[in-house]
mmCIF file of C-alpha atoms in Angstrom:
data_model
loop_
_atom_site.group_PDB
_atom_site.id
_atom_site.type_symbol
_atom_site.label_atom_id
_atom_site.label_comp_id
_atom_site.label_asym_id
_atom_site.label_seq_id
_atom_site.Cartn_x
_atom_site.Cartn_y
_atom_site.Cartn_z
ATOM 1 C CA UNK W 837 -0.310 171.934 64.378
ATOM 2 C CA UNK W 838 2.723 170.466 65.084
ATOM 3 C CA UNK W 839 5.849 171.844 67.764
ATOM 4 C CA UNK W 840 8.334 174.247 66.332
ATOM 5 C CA UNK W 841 10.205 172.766 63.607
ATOM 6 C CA UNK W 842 13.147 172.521 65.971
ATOM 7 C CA UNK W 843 11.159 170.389 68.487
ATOM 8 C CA UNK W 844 10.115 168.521 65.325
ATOM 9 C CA UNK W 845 13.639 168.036 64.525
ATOM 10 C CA UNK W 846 14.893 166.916 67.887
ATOM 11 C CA UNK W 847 12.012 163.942 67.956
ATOM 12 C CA UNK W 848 13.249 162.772 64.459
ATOM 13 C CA UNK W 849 16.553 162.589 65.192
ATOM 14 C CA UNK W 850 15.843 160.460 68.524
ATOM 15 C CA UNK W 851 14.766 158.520 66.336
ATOM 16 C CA UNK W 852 17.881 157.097 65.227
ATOM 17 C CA UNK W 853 17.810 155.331 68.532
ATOM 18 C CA UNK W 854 17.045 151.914 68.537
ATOM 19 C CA UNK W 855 13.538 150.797 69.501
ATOM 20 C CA UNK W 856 12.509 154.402 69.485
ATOM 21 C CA UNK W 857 9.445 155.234 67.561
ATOM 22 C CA UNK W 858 7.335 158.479 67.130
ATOM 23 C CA UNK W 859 5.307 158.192 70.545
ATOM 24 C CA UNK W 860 9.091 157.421 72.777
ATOM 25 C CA UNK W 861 10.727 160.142 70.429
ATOM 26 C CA UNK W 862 8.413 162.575 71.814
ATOM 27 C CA UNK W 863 8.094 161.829 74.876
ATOM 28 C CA UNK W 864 12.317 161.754 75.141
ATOM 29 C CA UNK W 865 12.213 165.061 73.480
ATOM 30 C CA UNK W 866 9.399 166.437 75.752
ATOM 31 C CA UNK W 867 11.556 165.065 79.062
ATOM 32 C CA UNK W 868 14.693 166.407 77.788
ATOM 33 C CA UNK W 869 13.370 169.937 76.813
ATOM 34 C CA UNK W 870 11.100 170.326 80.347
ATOM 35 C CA UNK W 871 12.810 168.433 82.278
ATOM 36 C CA UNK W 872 16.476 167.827 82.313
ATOM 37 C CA UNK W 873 18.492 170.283 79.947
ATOM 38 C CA UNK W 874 21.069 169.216 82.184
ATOM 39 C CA UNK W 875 21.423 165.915 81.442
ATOM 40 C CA UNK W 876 20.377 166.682 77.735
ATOM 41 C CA UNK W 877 23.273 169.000 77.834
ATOM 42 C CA UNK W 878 25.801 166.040 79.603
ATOM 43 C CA UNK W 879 24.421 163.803 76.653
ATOM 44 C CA UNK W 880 25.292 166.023 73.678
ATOM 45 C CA UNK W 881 28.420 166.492 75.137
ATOM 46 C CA UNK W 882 29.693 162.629 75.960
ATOM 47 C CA UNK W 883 28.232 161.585 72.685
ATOM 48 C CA UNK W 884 29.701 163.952 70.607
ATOM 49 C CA UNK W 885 33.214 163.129 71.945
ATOM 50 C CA UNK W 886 32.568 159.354 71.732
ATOM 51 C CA UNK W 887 31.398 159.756 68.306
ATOM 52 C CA UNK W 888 34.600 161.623 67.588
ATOM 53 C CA UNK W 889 37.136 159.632 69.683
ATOM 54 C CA UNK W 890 36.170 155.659 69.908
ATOM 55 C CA UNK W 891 37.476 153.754 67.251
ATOM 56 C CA UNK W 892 38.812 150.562 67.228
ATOM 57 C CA UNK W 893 41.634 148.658 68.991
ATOM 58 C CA UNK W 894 44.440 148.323 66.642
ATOM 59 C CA UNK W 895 45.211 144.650 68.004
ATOM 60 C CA UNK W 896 41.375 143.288 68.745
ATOM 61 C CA UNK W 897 39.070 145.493 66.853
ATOM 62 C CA UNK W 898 37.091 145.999 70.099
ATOM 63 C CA UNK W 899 35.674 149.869 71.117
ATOM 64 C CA UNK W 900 38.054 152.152 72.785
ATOM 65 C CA UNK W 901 39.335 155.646 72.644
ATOM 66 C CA UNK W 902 42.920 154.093 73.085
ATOM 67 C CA UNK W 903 45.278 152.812 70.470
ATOM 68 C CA UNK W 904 45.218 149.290 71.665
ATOM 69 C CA UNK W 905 42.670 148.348 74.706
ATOM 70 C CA UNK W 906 42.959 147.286 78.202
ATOM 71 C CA UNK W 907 42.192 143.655 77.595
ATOM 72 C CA UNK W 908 45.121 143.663 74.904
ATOM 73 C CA UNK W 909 47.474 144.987 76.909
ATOM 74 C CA UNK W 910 46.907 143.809 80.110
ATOM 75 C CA UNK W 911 49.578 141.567 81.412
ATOM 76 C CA UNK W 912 47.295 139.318 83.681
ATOM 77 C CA UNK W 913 45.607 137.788 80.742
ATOM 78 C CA UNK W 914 46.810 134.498 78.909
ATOM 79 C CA UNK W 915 48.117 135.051 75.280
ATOM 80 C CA UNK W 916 47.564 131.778 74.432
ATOM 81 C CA UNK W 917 43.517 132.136 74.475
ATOM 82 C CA UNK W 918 41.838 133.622 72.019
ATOM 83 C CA UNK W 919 38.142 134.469 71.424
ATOM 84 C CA UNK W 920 36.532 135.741 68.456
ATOM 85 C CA UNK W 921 32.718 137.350 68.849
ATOM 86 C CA UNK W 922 30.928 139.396 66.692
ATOM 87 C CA UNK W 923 30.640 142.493 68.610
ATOM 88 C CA UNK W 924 31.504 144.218 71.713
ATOM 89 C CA UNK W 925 28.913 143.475 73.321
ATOM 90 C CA UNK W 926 29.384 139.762 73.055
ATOM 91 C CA UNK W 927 32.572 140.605 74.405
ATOM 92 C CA UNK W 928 30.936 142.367 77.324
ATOM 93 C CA UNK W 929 28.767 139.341 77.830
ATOM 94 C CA UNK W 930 31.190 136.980 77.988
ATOM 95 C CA UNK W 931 33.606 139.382 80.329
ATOM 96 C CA UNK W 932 30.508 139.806 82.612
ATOM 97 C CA UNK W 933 29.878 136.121 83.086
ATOM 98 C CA UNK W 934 33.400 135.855 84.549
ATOM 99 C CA UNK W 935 36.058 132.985 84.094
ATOM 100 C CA UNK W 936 37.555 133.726 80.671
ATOM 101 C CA UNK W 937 40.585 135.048 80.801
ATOM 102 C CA UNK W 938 42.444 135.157 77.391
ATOM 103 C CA UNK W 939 42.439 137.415 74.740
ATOM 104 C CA UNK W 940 39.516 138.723 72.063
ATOM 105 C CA UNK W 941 39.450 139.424 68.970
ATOM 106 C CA UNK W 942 35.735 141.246 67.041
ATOM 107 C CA UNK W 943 34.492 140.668 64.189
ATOM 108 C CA UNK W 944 32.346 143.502 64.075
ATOM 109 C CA UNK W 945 29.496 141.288 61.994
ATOM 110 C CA UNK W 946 29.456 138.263 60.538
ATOM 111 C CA UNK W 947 30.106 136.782 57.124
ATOM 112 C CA UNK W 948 27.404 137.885 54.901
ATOM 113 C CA UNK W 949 27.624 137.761 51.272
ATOM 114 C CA UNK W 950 23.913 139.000 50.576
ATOM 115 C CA UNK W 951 24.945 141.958 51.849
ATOM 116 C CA UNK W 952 28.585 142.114 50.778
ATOM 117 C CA UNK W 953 30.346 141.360 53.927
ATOM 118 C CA UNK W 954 33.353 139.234 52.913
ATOM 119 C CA UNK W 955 36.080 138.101 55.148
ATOM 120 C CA UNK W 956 38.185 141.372 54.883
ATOM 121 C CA UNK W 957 35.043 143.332 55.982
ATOM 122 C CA UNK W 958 35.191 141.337 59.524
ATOM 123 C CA UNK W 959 39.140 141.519 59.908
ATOM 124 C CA UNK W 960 39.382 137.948 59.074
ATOM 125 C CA UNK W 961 42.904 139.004 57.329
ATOM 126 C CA UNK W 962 43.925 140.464 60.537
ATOM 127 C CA UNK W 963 42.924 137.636 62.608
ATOM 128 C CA UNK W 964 44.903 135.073 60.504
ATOM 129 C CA UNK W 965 48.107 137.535 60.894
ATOM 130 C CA UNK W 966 47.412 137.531 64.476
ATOM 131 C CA UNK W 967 47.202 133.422 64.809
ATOM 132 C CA UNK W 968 50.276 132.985 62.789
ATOM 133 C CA UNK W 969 52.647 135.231 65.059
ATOM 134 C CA UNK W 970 52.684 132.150 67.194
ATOM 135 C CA UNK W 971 51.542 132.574 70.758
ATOM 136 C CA UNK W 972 47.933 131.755 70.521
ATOM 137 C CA UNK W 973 47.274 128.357 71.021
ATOM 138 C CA UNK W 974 43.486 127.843 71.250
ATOM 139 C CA UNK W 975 40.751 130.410 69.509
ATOM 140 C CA UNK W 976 37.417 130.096 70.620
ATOM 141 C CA UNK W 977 34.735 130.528 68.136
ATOM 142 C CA UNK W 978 32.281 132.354 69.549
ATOM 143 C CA UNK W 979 30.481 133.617 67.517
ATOM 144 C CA UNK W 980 26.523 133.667 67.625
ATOM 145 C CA UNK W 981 24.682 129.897 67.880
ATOM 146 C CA UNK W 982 22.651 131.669 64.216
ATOM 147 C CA UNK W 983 23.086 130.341 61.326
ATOM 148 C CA UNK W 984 25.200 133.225 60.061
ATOM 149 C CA UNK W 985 27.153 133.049 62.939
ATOM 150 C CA UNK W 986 27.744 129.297 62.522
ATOM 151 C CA UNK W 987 28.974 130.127 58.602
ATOM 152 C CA UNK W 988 31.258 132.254 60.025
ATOM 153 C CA UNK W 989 32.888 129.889 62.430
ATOM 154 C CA UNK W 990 33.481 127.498 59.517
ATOM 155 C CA UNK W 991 35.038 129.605 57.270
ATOM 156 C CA UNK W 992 37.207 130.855 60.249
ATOM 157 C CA UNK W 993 38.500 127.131 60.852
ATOM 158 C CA UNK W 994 38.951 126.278 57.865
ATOM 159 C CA UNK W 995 40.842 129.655 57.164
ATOM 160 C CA UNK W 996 43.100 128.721 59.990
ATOM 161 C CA UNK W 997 43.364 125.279 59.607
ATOM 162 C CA UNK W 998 46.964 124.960 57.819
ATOM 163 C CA UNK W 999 48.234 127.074 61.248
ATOM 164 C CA UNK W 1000 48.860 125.019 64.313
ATOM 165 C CA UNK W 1001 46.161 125.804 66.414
ATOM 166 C CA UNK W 1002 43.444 124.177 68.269
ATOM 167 C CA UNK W 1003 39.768 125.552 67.552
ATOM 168 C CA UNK W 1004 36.664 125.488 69.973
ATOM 169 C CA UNK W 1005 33.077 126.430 70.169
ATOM 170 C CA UNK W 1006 31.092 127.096 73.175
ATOM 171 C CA UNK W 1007 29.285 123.847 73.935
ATOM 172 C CA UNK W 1008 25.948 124.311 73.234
ATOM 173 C CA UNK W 1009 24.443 125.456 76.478
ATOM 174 C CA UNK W 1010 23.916 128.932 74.859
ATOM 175 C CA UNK W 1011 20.020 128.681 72.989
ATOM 176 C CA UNK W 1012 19.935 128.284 69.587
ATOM 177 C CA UNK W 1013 18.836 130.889 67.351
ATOM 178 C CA UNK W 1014 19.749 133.310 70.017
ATOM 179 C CA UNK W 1015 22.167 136.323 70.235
ATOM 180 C CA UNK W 1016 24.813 135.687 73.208
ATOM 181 C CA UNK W 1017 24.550 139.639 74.046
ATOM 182 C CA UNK W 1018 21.305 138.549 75.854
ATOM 183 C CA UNK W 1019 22.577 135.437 77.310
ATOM 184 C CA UNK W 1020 22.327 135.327 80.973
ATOM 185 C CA UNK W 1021 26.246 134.828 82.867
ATOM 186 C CA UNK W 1022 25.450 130.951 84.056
ATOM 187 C CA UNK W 1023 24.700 129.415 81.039
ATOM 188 C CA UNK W 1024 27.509 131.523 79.222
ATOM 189 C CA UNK W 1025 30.231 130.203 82.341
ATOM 190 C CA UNK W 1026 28.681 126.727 81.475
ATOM 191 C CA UNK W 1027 29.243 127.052 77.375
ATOM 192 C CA UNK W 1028 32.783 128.502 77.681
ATOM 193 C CA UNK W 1029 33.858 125.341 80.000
ATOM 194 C CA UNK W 1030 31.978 122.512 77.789
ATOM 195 C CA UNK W 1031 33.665 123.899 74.860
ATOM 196 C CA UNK W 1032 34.556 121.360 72.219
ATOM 197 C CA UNK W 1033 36.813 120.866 69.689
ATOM 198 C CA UNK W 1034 35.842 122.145 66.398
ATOM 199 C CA UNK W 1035 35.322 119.744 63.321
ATOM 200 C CA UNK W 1036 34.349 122.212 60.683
ATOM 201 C CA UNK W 1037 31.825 119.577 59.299
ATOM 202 C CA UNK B 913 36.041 144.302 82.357
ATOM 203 C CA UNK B 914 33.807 147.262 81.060
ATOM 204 C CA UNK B 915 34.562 149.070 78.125
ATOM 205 C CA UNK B 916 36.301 152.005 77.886
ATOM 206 C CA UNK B 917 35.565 154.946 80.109
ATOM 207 C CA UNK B 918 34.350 156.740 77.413
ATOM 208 C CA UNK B 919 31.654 154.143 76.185
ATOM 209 C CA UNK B 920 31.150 153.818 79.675
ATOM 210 C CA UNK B 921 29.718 157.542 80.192
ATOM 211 C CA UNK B 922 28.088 157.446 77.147
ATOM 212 C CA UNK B 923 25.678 154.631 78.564
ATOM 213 C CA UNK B 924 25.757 156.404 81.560
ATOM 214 C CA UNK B 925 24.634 159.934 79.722
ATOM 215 C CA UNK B 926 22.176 157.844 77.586
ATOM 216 C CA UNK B 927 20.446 156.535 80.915
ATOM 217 C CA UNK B 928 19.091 160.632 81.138
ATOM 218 C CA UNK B 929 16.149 159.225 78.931
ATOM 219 C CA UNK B 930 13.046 157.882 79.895
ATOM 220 C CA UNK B 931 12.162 154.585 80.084
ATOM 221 C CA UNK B 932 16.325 153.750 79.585
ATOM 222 C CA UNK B 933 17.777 151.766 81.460
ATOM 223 C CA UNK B 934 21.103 149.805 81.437
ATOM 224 C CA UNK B 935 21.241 147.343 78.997
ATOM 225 C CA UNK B 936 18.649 149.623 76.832
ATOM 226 C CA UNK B 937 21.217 152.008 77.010
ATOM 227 C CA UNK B 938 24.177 149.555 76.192
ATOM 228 C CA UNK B 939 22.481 148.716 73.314
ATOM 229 C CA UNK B 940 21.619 152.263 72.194
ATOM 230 C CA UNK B 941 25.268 153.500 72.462
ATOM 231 C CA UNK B 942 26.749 150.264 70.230
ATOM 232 C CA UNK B 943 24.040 151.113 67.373
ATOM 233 C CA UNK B 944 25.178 154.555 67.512
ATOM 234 C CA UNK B 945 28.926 153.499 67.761
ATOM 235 C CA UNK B 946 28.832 150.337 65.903
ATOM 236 C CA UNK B 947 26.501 151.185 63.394
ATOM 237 C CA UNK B 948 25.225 154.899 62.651
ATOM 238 C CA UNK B 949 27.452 157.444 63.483
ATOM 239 C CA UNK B 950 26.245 159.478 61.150
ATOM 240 C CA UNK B 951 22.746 159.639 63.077
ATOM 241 C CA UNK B 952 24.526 160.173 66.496
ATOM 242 C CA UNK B 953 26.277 163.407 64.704
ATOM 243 C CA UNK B 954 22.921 164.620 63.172
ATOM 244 C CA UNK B 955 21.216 164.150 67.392
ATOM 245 C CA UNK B 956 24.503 165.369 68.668
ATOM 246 C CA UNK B 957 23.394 168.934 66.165
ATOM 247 C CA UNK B 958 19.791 168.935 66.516
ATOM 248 C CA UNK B 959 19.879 167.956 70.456
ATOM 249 C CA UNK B 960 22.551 170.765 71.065
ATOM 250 C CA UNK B 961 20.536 173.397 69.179
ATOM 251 C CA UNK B 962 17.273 172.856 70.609
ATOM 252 C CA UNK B 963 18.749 172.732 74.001
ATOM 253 C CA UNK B 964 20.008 176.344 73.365
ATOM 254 C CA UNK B 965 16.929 177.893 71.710
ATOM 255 C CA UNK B 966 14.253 175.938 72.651
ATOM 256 C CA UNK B 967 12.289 178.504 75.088
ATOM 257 C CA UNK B 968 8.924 179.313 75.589
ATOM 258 C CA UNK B 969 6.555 181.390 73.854
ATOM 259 C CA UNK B 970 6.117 184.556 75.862
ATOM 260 C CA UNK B 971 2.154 184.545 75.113
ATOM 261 C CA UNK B 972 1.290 180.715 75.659
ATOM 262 C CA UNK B 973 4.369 179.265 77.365
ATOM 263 C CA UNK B 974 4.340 176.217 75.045
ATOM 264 C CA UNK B 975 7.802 174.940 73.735
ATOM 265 C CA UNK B 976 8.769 177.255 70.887
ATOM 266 C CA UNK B 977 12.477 178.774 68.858
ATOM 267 C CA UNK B 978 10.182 181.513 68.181
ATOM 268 C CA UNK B 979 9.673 184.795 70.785
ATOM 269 C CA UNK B 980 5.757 183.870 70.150
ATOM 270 C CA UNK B 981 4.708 180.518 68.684
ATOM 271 C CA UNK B 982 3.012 179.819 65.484
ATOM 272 C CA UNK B 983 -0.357 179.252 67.109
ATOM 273 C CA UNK B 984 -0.395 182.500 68.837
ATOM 274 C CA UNK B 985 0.617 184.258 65.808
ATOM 275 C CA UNK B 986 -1.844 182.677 63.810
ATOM 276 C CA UNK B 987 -4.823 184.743 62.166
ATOM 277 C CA UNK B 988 -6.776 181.879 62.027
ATOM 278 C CA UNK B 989 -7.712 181.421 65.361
ATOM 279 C CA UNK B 990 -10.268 182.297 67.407
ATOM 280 C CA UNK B 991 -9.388 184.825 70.419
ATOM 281 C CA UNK B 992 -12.450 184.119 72.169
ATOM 282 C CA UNK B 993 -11.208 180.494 73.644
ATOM 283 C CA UNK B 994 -8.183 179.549 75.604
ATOM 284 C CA UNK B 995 -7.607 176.026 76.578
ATOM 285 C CA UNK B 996 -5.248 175.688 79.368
ATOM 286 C CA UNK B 997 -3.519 172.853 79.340
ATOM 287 C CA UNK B 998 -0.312 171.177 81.682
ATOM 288 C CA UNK B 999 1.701 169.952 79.337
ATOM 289 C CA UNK B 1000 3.066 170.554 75.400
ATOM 290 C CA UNK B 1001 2.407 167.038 74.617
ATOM 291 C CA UNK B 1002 -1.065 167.416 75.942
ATOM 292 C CA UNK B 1003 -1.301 170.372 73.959
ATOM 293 C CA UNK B 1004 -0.592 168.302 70.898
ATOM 294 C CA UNK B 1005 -2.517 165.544 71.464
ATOM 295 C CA UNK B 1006 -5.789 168.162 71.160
ATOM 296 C CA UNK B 1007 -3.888 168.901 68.312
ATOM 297 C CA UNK B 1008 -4.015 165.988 66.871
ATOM 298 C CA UNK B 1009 -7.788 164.981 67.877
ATOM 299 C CA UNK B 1010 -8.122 168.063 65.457
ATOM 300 C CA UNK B 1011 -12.202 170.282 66.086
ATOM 301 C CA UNK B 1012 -10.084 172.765 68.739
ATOM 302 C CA UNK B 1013 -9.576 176.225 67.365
ATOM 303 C CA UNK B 1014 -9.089 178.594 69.898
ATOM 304 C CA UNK B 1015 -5.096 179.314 72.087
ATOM 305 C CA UNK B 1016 -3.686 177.822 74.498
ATOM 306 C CA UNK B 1017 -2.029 178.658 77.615
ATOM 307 C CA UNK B 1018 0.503 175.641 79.268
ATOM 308 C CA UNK B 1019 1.235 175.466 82.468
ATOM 309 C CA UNK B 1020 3.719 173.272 82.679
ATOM 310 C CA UNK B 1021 2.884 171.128 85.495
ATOM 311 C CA UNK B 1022 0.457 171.222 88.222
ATOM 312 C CA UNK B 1023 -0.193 172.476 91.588
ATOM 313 C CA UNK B 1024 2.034 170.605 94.213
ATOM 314 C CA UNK B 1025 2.202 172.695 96.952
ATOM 315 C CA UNK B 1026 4.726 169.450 98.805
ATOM 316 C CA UNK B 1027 7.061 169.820 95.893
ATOM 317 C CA UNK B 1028 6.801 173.320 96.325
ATOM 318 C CA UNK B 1029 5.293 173.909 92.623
ATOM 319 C CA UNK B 1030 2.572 177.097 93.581
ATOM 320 C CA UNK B 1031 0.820 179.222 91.226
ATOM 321 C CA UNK B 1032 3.170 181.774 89.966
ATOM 322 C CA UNK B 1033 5.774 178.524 89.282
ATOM 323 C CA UNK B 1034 2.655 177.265 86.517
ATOM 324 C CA UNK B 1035 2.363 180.916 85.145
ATOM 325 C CA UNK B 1036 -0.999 181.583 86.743
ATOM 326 C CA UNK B 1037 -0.457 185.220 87.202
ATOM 327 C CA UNK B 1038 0.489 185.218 83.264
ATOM 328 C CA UNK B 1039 -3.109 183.571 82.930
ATOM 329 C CA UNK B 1040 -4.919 186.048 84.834
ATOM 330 C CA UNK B 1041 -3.476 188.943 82.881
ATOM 331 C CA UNK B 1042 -4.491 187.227 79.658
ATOM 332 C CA UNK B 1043 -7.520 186.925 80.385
ATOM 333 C CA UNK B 1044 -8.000 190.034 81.664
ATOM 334 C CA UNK B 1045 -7.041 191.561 78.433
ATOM 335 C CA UNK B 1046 -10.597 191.138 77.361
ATOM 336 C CA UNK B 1047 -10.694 189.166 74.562
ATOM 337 C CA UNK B 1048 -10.986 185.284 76.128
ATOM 338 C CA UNK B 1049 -14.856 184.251 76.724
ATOM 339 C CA UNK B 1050 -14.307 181.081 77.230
ATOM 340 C CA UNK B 1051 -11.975 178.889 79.540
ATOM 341 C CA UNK B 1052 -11.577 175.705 78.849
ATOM 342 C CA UNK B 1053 -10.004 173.580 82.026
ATOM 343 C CA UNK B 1054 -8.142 171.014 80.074
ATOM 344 C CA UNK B 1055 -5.764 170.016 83.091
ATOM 345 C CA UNK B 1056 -5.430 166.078 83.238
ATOM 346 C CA UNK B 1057 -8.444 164.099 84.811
ATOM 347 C CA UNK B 1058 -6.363 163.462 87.976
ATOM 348 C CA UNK B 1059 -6.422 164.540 91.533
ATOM 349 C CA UNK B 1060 -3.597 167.099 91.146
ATOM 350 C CA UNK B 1061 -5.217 168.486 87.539
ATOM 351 C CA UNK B 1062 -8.754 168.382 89.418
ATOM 352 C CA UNK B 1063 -7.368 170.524 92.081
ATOM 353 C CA UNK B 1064 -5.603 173.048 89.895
ATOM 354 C CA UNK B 1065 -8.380 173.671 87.829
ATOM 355 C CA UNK B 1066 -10.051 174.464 90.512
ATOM 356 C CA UNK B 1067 -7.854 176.636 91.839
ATOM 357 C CA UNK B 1068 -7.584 178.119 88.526
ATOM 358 C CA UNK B 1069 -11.421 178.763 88.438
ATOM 359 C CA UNK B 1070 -11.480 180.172 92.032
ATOM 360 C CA UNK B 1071 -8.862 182.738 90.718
ATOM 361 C CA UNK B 1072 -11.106 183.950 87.290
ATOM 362 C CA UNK B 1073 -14.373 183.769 88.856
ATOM 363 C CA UNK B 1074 -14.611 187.627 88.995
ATOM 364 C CA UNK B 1075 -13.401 188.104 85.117
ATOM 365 C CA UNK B 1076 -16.466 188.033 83.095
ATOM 366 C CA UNK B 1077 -15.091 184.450 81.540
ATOM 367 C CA UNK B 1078 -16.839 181.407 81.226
ATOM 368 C CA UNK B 1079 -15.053 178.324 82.125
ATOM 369 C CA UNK B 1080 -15.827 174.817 81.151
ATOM 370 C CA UNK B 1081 -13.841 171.465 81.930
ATOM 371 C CA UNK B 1082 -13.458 168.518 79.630
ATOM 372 C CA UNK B 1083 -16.093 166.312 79.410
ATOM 373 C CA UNK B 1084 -15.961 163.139 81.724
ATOM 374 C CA UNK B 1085 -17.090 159.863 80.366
ATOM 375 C CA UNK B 1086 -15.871 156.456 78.921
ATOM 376 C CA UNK B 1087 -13.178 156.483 76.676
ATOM 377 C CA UNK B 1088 -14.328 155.619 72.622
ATOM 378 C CA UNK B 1089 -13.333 152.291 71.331
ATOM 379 C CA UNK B 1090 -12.781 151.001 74.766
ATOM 380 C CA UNK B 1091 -14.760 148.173 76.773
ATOM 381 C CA UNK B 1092 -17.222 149.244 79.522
ATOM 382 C CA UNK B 1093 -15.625 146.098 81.389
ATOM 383 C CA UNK B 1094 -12.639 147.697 81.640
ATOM 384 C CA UNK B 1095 -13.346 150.798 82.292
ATOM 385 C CA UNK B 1096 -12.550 152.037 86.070
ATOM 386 C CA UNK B 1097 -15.139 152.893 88.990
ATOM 387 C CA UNK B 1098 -15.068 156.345 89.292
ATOM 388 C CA UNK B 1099 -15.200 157.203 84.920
ATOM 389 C CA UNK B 1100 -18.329 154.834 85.048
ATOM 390 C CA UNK B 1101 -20.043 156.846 87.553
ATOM 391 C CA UNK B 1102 -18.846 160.077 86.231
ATOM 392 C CA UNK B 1103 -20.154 158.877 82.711
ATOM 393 C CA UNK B 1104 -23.293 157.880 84.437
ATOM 394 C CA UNK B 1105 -24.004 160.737 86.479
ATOM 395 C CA UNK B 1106 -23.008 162.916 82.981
ATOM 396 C CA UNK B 1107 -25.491 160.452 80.707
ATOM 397 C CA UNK B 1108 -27.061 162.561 77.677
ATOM 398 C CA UNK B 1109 -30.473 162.397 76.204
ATOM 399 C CA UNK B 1110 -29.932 159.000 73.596
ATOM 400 C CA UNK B 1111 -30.291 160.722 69.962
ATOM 401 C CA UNK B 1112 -29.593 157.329 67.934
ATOM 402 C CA UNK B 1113 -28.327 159.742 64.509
#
């Protein structure tokens, strides 16, 4: 036996889910279908208008439904900050652990020519545009302490490098070999205050 | 900072699954957003569809798209046995173990008279007509080896005892594979007090 094919279909799809295996797939379908077809219903609802409606900001790349985000076009944050991460939820990270207040700018991945991820893939284009208008006067590289992440932030500097702008990393505080999406708030406040110039060596 | 409202209540709608909380969920909704849409759309479908016609089989009361399920309808089984069980996934883990080939009947919970769950809310009444019909000669109690599953399988075999039926209970005993060490107080004895003549096939 198995459940009705439908059933069957539900627990493979949850299985797109990260960290979600056979055994969690059918338990979350088991919940959903005896126990809350409410908030089964609320889910296939939200995600299928996120799915549809969050793109990208047109200015930092980051997740929103908007044109250009509420970090972009806030007026209480400097212009002449500006932090590049990897992914929105480095971004949150870093927002979480309080006491940056410039601008962002995501990558949305690193540099990863294995794959085929050039510089265009992660906006790099767009990020040189944005440095050259002018009013940034410091980007901090932070991308992930990996070793893809620390390619990245080299070719960054020394893309920007003719442009007259100071470049930083966060001090190393943050563990290496780590992702900064699971980096608790103190040591992040810590690495964003000790950051250094950047040498590109 | 958070992100947008609408990533927001996606987390929030994603937090309707077991075992998710927050940051399971934050990561959840950027895989789906960052990096399979295409698998969000296909859960979005198969979530909203089973939602709708996802019922329950009007003979067994297991999860079914079907008016009767394809174990009910099945010529291959034998009539004479019904295994009640509380639960679809208990009913597939049986299944699974593979030997069972009689019906089943689900309940769908368990006595709880303080959560107000009596026995017309588990399809009890349902049961007794089945059986009734004749055909069933033996009961199998295969409610879960806890005080609430005790308790409704006895209930359950208070309320048959004047069908001709014969009802039988899982067997108690220590689990295969496992370490008598670790075994709890009350199996042991159970296994003890249910010890077998020693055939050493």
């Amino acid at each position: 036996m198995s459940f009705s094919p439908l059933v069957e279909r539900l627990m493979e799809s949850l299985r797109v889910l990260p960290g979600v295996g056979p055994k969690t797939a059918q338990r979350m379908a088991m919940h959903l279908l005896e126990r809350d077809r409410e908030g089964g219903r609320r889910l296939v609802e939200t995600l299928g208008v996120a799915l549809e409606q969050v793109g990208y900001c047109r200015r930092c790349r980051t997740l929103t439904e908007e044109d250009v985000c509420s970090i972009c076009t806030s007026v209480r944050r400097d212009d002449d900050l500006l932090c590049v991460v990897e992914s929105p939820a480095d971004q949150l990270a870093i927002e979480e652990a309080g006491g940056y207040r410039g601008r962002y700018f995501v990558l949305h991945g690193h540099l990863s020519p294995l794959d085929g991820i050039g510089p265009e893939d992660i906006g790099l284009d767009q990020l040189e545009a944005r440095v050259a208008e002018g009013a940034v006067e410091e980007v901090v590289l932070a991308t992930n302490p990996t070793v893809e992440g620390e390619a990245t932030a080299h070719y960054i500097a020394a893309q920007l490098s003719s442009l007259d702008v100071r470049l930083s990393r966060l001090a190393y505080g943050v563990p290496m070999g780590g992702e900064l999406e699971y980096v608790d708030g103190g040591t992040l406040s810590r690495a964003f205050n000790g950051r250094l110039p950047f040498r590109g060596e």
